Coordinates of C-alpha atoms in Angstrom, one line a residue:
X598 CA 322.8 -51.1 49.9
X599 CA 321.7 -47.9 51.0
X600 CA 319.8 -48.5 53.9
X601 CA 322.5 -51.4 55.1
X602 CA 325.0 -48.8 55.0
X603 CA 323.3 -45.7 56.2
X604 CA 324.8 -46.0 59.8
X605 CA 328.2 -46.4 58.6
X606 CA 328.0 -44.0 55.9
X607 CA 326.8 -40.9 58.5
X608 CA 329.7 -42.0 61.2
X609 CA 331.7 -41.5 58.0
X610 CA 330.6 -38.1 56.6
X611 CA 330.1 -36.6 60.1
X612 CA 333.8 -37.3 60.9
X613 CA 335.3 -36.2 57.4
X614 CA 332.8 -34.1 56.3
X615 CA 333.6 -31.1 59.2
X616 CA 337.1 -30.6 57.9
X617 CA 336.9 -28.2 55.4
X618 CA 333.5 -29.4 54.3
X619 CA 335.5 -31.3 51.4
X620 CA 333.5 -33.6 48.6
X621 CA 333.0 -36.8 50.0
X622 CA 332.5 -40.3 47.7
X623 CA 330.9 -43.2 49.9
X624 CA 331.2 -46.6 48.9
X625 CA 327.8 -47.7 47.4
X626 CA 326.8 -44.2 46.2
X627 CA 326.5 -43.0 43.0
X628 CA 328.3 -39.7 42.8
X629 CA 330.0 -37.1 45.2
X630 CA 328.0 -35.3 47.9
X631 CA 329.1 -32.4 49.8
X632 CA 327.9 -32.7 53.7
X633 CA 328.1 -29.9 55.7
X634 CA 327.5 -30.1 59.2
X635 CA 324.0 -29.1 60.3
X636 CA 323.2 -28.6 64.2
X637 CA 319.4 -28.7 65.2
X638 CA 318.4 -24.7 66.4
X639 CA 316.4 -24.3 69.9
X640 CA 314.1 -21.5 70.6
X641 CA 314.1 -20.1 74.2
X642 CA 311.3 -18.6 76.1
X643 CA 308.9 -16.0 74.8
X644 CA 309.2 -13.2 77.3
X645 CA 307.3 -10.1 77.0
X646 CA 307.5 -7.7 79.7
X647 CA 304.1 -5.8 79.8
X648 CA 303.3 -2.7 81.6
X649 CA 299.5 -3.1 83.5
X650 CA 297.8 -0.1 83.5
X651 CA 295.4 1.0 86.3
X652 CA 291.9 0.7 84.6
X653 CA 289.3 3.4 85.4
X654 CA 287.6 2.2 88.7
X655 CA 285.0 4.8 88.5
X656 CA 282.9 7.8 86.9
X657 CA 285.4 11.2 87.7
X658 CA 288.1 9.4 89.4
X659 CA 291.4 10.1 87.9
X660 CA 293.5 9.0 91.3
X661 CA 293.5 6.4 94.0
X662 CA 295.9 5.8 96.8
X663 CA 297.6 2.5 96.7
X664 CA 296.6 1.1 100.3
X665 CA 298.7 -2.4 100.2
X666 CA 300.5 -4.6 97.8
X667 CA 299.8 -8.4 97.3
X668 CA 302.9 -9.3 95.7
X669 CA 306.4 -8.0 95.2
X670 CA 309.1 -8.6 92.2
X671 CA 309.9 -11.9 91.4
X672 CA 306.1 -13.3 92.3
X673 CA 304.5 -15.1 90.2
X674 CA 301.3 -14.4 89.4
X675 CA 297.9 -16.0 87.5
X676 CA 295.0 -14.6 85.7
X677 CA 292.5 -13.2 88.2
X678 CA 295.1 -13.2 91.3
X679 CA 295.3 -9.9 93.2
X680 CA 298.1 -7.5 92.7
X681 CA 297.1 -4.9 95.4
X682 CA 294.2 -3.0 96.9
X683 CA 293.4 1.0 96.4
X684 CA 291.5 3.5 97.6
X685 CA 289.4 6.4 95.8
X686 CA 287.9 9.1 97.4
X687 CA 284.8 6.9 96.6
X688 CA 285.4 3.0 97.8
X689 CA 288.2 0.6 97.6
X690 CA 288.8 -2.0 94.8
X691 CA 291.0 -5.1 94.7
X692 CA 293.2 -4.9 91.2
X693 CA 293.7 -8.6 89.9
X694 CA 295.9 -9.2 87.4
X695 CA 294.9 -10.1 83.5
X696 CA 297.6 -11.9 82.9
X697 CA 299.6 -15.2 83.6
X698 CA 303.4 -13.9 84.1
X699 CA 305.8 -12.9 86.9
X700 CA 305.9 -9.2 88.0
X701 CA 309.0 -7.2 87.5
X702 CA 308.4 -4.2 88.5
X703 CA 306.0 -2.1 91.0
X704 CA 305.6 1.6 89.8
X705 CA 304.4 2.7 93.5
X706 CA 305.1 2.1 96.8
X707 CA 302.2 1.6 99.5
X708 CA 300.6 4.9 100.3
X709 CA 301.2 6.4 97.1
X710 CA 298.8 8.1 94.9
X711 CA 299.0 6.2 91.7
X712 CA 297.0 7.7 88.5
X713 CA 294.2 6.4 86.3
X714 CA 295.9 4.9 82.7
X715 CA 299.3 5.0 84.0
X716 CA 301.2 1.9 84.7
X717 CA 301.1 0.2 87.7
X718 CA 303.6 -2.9 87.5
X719 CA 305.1 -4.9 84.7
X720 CA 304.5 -8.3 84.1
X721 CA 306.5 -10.6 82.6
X722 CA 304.0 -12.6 80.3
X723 CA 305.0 -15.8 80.2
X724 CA 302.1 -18.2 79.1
X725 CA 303.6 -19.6 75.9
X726 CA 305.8 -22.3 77.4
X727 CA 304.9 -24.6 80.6
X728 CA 307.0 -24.5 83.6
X729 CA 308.7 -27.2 83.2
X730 CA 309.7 -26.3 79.7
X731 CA 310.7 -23.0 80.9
X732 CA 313.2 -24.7 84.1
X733 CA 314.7 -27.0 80.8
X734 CA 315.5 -23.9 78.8
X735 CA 317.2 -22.7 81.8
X736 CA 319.1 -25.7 82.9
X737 CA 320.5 -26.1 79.3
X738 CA 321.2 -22.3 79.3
X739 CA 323.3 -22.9 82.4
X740 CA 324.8 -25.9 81.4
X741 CA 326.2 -24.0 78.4
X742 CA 327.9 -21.6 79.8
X743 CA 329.8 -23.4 82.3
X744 CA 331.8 -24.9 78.9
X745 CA 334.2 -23.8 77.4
X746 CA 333.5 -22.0 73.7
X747 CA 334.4 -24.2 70.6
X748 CA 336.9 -22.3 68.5
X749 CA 335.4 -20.9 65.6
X750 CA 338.1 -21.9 62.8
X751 CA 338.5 -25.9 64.1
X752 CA 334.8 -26.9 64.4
X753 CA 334.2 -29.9 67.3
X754 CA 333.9 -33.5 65.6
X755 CA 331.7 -34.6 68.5
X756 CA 328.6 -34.8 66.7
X757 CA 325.0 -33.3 65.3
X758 CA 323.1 -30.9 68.7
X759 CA 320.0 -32.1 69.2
X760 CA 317.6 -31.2 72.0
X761 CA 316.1 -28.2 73.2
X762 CA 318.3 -28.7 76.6
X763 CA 321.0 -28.8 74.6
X764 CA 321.7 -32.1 74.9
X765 CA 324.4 -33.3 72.2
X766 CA 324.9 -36.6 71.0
X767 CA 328.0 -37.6 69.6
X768 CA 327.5 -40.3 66.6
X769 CA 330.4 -41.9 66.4
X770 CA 331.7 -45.9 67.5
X771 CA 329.9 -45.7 71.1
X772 CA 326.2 -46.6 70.7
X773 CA 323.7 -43.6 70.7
X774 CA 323.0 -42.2 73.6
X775 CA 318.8 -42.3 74.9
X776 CA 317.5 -38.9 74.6
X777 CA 317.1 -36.8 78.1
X778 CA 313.5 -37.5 79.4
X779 CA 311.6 -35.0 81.6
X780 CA 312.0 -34.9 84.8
X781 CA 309.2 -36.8 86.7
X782 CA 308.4 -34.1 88.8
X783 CA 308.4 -30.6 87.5
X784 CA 310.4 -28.3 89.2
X785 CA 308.6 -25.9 91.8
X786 CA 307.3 -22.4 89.9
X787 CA 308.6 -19.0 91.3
X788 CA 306.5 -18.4 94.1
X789 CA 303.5 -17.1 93.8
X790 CA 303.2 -15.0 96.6
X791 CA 299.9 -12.4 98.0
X792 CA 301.8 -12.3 101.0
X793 CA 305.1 -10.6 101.1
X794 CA 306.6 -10.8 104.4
X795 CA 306.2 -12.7 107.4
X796 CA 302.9 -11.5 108.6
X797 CA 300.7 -10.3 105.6
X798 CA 300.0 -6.9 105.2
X799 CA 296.2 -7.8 104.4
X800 CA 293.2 -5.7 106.5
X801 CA 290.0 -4.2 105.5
X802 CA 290.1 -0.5 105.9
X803 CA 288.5 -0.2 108.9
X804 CA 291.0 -2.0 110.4
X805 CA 294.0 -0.2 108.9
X806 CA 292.3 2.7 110.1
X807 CA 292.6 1.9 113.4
X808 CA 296.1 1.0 112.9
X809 CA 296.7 4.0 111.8
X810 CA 295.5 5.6 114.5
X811 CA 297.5 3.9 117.1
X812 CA 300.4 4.3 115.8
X813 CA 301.3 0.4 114.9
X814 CA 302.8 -0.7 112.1
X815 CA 300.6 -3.7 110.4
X816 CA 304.0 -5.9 109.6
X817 CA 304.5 -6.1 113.6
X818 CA 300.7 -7.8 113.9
X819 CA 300.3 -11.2 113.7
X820 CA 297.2 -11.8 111.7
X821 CA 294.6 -14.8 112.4
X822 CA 292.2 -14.5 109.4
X823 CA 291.6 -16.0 106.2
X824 CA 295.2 -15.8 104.4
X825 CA 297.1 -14.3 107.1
X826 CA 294.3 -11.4 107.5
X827 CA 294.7 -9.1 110.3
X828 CA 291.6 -9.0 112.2
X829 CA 290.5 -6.6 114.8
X830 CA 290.9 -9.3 117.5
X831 CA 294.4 -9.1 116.3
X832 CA 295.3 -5.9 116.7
X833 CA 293.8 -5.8 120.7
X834 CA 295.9 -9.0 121.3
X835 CA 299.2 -7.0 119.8
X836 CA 298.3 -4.1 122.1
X837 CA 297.9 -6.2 125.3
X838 CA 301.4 -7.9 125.0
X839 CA 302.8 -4.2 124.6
X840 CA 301.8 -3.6 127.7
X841 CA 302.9 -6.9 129.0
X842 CA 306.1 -6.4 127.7
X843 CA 305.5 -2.5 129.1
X844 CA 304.6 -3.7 132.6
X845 CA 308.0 -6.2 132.9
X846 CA 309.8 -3.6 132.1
X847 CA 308.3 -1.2 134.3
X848 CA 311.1 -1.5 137.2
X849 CA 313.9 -0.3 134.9
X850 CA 314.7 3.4 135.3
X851 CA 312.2 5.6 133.2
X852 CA 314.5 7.6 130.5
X853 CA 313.7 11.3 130.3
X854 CA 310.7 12.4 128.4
X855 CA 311.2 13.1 124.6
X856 CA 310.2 15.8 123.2
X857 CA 307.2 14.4 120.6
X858 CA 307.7 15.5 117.2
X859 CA 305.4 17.3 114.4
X860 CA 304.1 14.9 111.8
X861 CA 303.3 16.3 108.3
X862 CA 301.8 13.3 106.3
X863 CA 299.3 13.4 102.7
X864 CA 295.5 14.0 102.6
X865 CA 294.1 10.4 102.6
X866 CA 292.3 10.1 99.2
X867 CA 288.7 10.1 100.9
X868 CA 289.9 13.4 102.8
X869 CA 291.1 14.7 99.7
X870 CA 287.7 14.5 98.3
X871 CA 286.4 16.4 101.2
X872 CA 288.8 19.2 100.9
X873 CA 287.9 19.6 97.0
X874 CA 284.3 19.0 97.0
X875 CA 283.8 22.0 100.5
X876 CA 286.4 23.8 98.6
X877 CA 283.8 23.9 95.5
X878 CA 280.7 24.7 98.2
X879 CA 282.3 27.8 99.9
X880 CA 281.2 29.7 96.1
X881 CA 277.6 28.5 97.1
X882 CA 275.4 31.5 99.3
X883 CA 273.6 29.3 101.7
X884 CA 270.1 29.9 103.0
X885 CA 270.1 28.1 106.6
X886 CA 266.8 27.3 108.6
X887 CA 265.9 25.4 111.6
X888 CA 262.6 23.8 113.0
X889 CA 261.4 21.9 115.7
X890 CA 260.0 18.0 115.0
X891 CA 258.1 16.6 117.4
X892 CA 259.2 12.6 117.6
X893 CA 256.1 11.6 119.9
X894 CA 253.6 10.3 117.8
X895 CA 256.3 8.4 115.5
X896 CA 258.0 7.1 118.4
X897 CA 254.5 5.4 119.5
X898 CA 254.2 4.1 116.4
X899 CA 257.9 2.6 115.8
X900 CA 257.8 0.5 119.3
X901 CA 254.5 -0.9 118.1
X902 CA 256.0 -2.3 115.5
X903 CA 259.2 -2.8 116.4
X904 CA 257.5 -5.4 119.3
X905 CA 258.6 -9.0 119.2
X906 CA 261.0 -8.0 116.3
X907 CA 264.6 -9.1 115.8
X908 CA 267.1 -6.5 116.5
X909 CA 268.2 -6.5 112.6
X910 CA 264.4 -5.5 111.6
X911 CA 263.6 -2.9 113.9
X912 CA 262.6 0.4 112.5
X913 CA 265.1 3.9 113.5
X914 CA 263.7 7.3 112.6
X915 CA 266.1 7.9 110.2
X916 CA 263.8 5.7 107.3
X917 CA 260.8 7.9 108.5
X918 CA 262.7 11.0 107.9
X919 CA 264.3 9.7 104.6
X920 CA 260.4 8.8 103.4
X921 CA 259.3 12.2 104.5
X922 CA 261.9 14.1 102.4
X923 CA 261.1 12.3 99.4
X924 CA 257.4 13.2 100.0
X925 CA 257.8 16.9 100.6
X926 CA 260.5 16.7 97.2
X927 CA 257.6 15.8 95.0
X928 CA 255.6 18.6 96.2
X929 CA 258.7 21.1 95.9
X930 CA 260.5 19.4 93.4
X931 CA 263.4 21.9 92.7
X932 CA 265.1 21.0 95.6
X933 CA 265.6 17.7 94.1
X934 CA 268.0 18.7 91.5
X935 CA 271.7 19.5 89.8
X936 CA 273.0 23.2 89.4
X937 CA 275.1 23.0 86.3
X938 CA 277.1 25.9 86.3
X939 CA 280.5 24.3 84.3
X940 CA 278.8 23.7 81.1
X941 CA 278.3 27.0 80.5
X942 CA 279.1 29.5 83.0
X943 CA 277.6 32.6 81.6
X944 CA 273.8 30.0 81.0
X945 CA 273.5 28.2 84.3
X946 CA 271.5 25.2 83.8
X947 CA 269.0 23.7 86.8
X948 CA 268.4 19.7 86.4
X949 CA 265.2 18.7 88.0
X950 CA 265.6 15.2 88.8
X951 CA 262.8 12.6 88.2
X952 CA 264.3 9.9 91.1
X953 CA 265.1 10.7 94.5
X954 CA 268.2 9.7 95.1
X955 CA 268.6 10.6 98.6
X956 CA 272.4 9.9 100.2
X957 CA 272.9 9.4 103.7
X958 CA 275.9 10.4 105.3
X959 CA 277.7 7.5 107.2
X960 CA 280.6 7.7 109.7
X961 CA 282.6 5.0 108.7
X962 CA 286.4 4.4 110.1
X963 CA 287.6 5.4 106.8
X964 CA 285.9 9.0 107.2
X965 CA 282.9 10.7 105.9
X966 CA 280.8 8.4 103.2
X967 CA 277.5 9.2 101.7
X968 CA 276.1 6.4 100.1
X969 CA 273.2 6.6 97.6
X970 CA 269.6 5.0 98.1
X971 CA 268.3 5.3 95.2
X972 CA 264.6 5.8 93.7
X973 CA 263.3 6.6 97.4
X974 CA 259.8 7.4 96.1
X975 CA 259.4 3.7 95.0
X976 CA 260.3 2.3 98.7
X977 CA 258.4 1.5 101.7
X978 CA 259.9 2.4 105.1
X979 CA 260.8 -1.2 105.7
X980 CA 262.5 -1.1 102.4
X981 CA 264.7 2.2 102.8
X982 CA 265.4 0.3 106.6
X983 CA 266.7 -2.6 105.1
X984 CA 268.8 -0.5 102.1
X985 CA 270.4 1.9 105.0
X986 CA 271.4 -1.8 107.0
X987 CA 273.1 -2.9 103.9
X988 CA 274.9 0.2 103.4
X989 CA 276.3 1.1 106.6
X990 CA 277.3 -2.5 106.8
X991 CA 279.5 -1.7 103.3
X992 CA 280.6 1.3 104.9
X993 CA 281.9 -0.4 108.0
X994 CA 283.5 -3.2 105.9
X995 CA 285.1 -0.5 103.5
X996 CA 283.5 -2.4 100.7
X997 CA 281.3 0.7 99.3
X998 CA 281.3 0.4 95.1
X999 CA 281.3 3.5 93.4
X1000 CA 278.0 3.4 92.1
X1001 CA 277.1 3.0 95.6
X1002 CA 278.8 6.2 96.4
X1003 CA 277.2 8.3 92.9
X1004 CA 274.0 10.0 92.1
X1005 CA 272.7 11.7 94.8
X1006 CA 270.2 14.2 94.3
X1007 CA 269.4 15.3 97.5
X1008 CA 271.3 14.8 100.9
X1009 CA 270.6 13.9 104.8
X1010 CA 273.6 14.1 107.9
X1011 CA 272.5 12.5 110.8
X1012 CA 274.8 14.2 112.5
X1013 CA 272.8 13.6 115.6
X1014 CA 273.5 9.7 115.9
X1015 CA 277.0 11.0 117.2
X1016 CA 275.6 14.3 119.0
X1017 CA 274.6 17.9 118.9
X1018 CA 271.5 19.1 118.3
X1019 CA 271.5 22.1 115.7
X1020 CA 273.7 22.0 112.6
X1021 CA 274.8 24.3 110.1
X1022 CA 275.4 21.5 107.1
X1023 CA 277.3 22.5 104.3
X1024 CA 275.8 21.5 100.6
X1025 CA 277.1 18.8 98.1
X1026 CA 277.9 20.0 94.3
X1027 CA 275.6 20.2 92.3
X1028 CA 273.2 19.4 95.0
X1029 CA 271.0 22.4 96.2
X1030 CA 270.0 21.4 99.5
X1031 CA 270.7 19.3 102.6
X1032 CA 269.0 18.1 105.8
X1033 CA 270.8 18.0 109.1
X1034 CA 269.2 15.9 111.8
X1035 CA 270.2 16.5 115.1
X1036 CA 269.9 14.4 118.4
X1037 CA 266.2 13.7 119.5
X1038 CA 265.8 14.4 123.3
X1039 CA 263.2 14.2 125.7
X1040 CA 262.0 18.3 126.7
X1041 CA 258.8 19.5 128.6
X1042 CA 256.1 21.1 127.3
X1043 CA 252.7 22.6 127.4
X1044 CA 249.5 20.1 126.3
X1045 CA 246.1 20.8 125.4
X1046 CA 244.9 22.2 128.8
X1047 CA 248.3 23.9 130.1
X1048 CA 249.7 21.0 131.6
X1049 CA 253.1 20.4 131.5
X1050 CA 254.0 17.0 129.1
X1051 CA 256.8 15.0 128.1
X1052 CA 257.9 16.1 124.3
X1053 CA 260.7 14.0 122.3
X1054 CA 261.7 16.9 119.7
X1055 CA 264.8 16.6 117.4
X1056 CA 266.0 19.5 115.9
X1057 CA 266.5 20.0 111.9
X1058 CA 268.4 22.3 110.1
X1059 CA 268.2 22.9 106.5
X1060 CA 270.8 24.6 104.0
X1061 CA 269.2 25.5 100.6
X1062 CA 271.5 27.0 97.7
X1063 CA 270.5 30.8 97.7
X1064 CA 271.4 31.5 94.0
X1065 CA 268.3 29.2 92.9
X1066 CA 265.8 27.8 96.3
X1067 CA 264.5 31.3 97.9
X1068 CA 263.9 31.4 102.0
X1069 CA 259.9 30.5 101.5
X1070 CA 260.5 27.9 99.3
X1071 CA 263.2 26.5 101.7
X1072 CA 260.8 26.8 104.9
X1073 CA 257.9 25.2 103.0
X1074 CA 259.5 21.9 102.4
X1075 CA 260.5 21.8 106.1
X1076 CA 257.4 22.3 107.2
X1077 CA 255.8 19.6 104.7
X1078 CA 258.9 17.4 105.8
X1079 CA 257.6 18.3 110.3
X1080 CA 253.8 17.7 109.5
X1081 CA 255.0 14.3 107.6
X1082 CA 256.4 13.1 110.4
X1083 CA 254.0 14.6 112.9
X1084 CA 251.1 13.4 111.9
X1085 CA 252.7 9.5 110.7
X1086 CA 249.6 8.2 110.1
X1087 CA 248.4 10.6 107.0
X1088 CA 251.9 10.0 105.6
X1089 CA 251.5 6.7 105.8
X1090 CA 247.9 6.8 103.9
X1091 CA 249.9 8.4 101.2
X1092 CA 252.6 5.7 100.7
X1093 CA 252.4 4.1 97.4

């Protein structure tokens, strides 16, 4: 009786039921039973909007300069897509998110120096409902609002809420309605941009370097690379239709020259290094020395080998000079160490180092990098060759890591790849010495019976750390460092 009733019996209760929620007696049960109108509840989105801290991206760096964003508010983002790229004094790293969400908020803008622990946007995490659930919660949200309220003291007769889009079905003489199926295509997600603009703002640092330097504005370049990436290519094409456009419009009248304006703009974070570390160095008494190294002999021997060889594997000087360092450290092995003077400043502490790790400074477009090649005793001369390719190639790419960048021990500047021949270099912290190489050149000189011979000399200067590395100690090494390379053939014997 029940069950052949049970349709008729629910129309009935619903409609009486709702006024005043009075006692109800159905026809075919066995008592009086109060039935209160009961809607079904929905539960919208879980949003948490979570702040993304900028993780430590290196040993002593407690800054970096945000050097371009990937996304803007309102971009939606995965796990593992990049937010935006910075730059320490040391390398630059691409931040990717953690998370699967939709940022809300960017805590710098592109230049800015943003700190180590602090936020650096907030994401809206949004991974506990699918898209699609997420555009249904909103539809039905919208759809609500655009009624009218029910008036709280005459509840509506139209029937039970079912649905999590709100859908409501009225049970009453018109058949039941079919419950609202899903769309068959889910609607599109919030885009989820790395490219904010027209063009994308996307370079390596080289070429925002350059950029930089002419004065263009990386927006106004149409870039050709992978994802929009502005290539070098890119930026020569941008300059020559300036000057198109420049040489059109070279018949109109030309204005009156403008006065060019001061600019005052921040350190760039690798210059910013600089400043602090030779700020740190001018407290350091330095001991300078130069010498003479004849290149003759090590010249003969590099075009022997470097006959019928590929341009890649040909041998410079510079892995000969590096090899001949690390020689003359294990015989004078305090210049291979750390000064600690900020442990205890009344105790200074020398560190003798066990691995020569010997930096090279690099002129990249960035500015000044030294990277690191490590455990230099262990190396052949080909070896330390093909470590100094890889790094420079880094360096030009602005893809350095920080470990590249850490752990030197002792330091060369081949300042003479660019020009000069004597320099006065200036010491790395805690370091206690430095090499600068100057440019070889061809010079005249005496030989063995008074005739006059051709000479390829190179000049290198030597700073040592006065407080620790006295003058003879200094001039020893140099000289073990000019007979190394002098006489190639005994080093050579003595490679391991």
């Amino acid at each position: 009786m029940i069950n052949s009733m049970s349709r008729e019996a629910v129309r009935f209760l619903c409609r009486t039921s709702l006024k005043r929620s009075a006692p109800i007696v159905a026809s075919g049960f066995q008592g009086p039973r109060r039935v209160q109108r009961r809607a079904f509840s929905r539960t919208g989105a879980l949003k948490v909007v979570k702040p993304y801290l900028l993780a430590d991206i290196g040993e002593g760096i407690t800054e970096c300069q945000v050097i371009q964003w990937f996304v803007k508010p309102g971009a939606r983002v995965e796990q593992f897509d990049p937010i935006c790229e910075v730059q320490s004094d040391k390398a630059s790293v691409e931040i990717t998110s953690r998370f699967d969400g939709v940022i809300r908020k960017l805590y710098y803008e592109q230049d800015d120096m943003a700190r180590v622990g602090k936020p650096l946007v907030d994401i809206d995490i949004q991974s506990e409902i699918s898209a699609a659930d997420e555009a249904l919660l909103k539809n039905g949200s919208e759809k609500q609002t655009d009624k009218e309220a029910p008036n709280p003291t005459e509840p509506a007769d139209e029937g039970l809420e079912v649905g999590r889009n709100d859908t409501k079905a009225a049970i009453g003489d018109a058949p039941l309605p079919q419950p609202q199926s899903l769309p068959s295509e889910p609607p599109k997600d919030e885009p989820k941009s790395r490219i904010p603009g027209k063009h994308a703002s996307l370079a390596t640092p080289a070429v925002r370097h350059r950029i930089k330097e002419m004065n263009l504005k990386i927006e106004d370049i149409e870039g050709t690379g992978r994802e929009g990436r502005v290539l070098k290519e890119d930026i020569q094409r941008h300059v020559q239709s300036l000057k198109e456009t420049t040489g059109a419009a070279a018949s109109a009248p030309i204005p009156a020259a403008q006065q060019v304006e001061d600019q005052t703009r921040p350190l760039t974070p690798i210059q910013a290094a600089m400043f602090k570390q030779m700020t740190r160095s001018l407290s350091i008494p330095h001991f300078l020395y130069t010498d003479n190294v004849d290149f003759t002999s090590l010249n003969v021997l590099r075009k022997k080998f470097n006959a019928n060889k590929e341009k890649a594997s040909r041998l410079t000087t510079l892995p000969f000079i590096v090899k001949a360092v690390s020689l003359a450290l294990q015989q004078y092995p305090l210049l291979n160490a750390h000064l600690d003077t900020t442990t205890d400043s009344s105790k200074p502490q020398i560190q003798i180092k066990g691995s020569h790790n010997i930096g090279v400074a690099i002129d990249s477009p960035s500015g000044l990098l030294v990277p690191v090649i490590r455990n230099v005793q262990s190396h052949t001369i080909e070896s330390i060759s093909a470590e100094i390719n890889r790094l420079s190639g880094l360096a030009r790419a602005g893809k350095l890591s920080s470990a590249d960048l850490s752990g030197a021990t002792f330091t060369l500047s081949n300042i003479g790849s660019i020009g000069g021949t004597a320099v006065a270099p200036v010491i790395v912290t805690p370091q206690v010495g430095i090499l600068g190489i100057g440019r070889a050149r061809a010079v005249p000189a005496f030989g063995e019976n008074g005739e006059i011979i051709r000479k390829e000399e190179c000049v290198f200067s030597w700073s040592a750390d006065h407080r620790v590395i006295d003058g003879a100690m200094a001039a020893r090494c140099a000289e073990a460092v000019r007979q190394n390379l002098e006489q190639v053939e005994t080093m050579l014997v003595r490679l391991r």
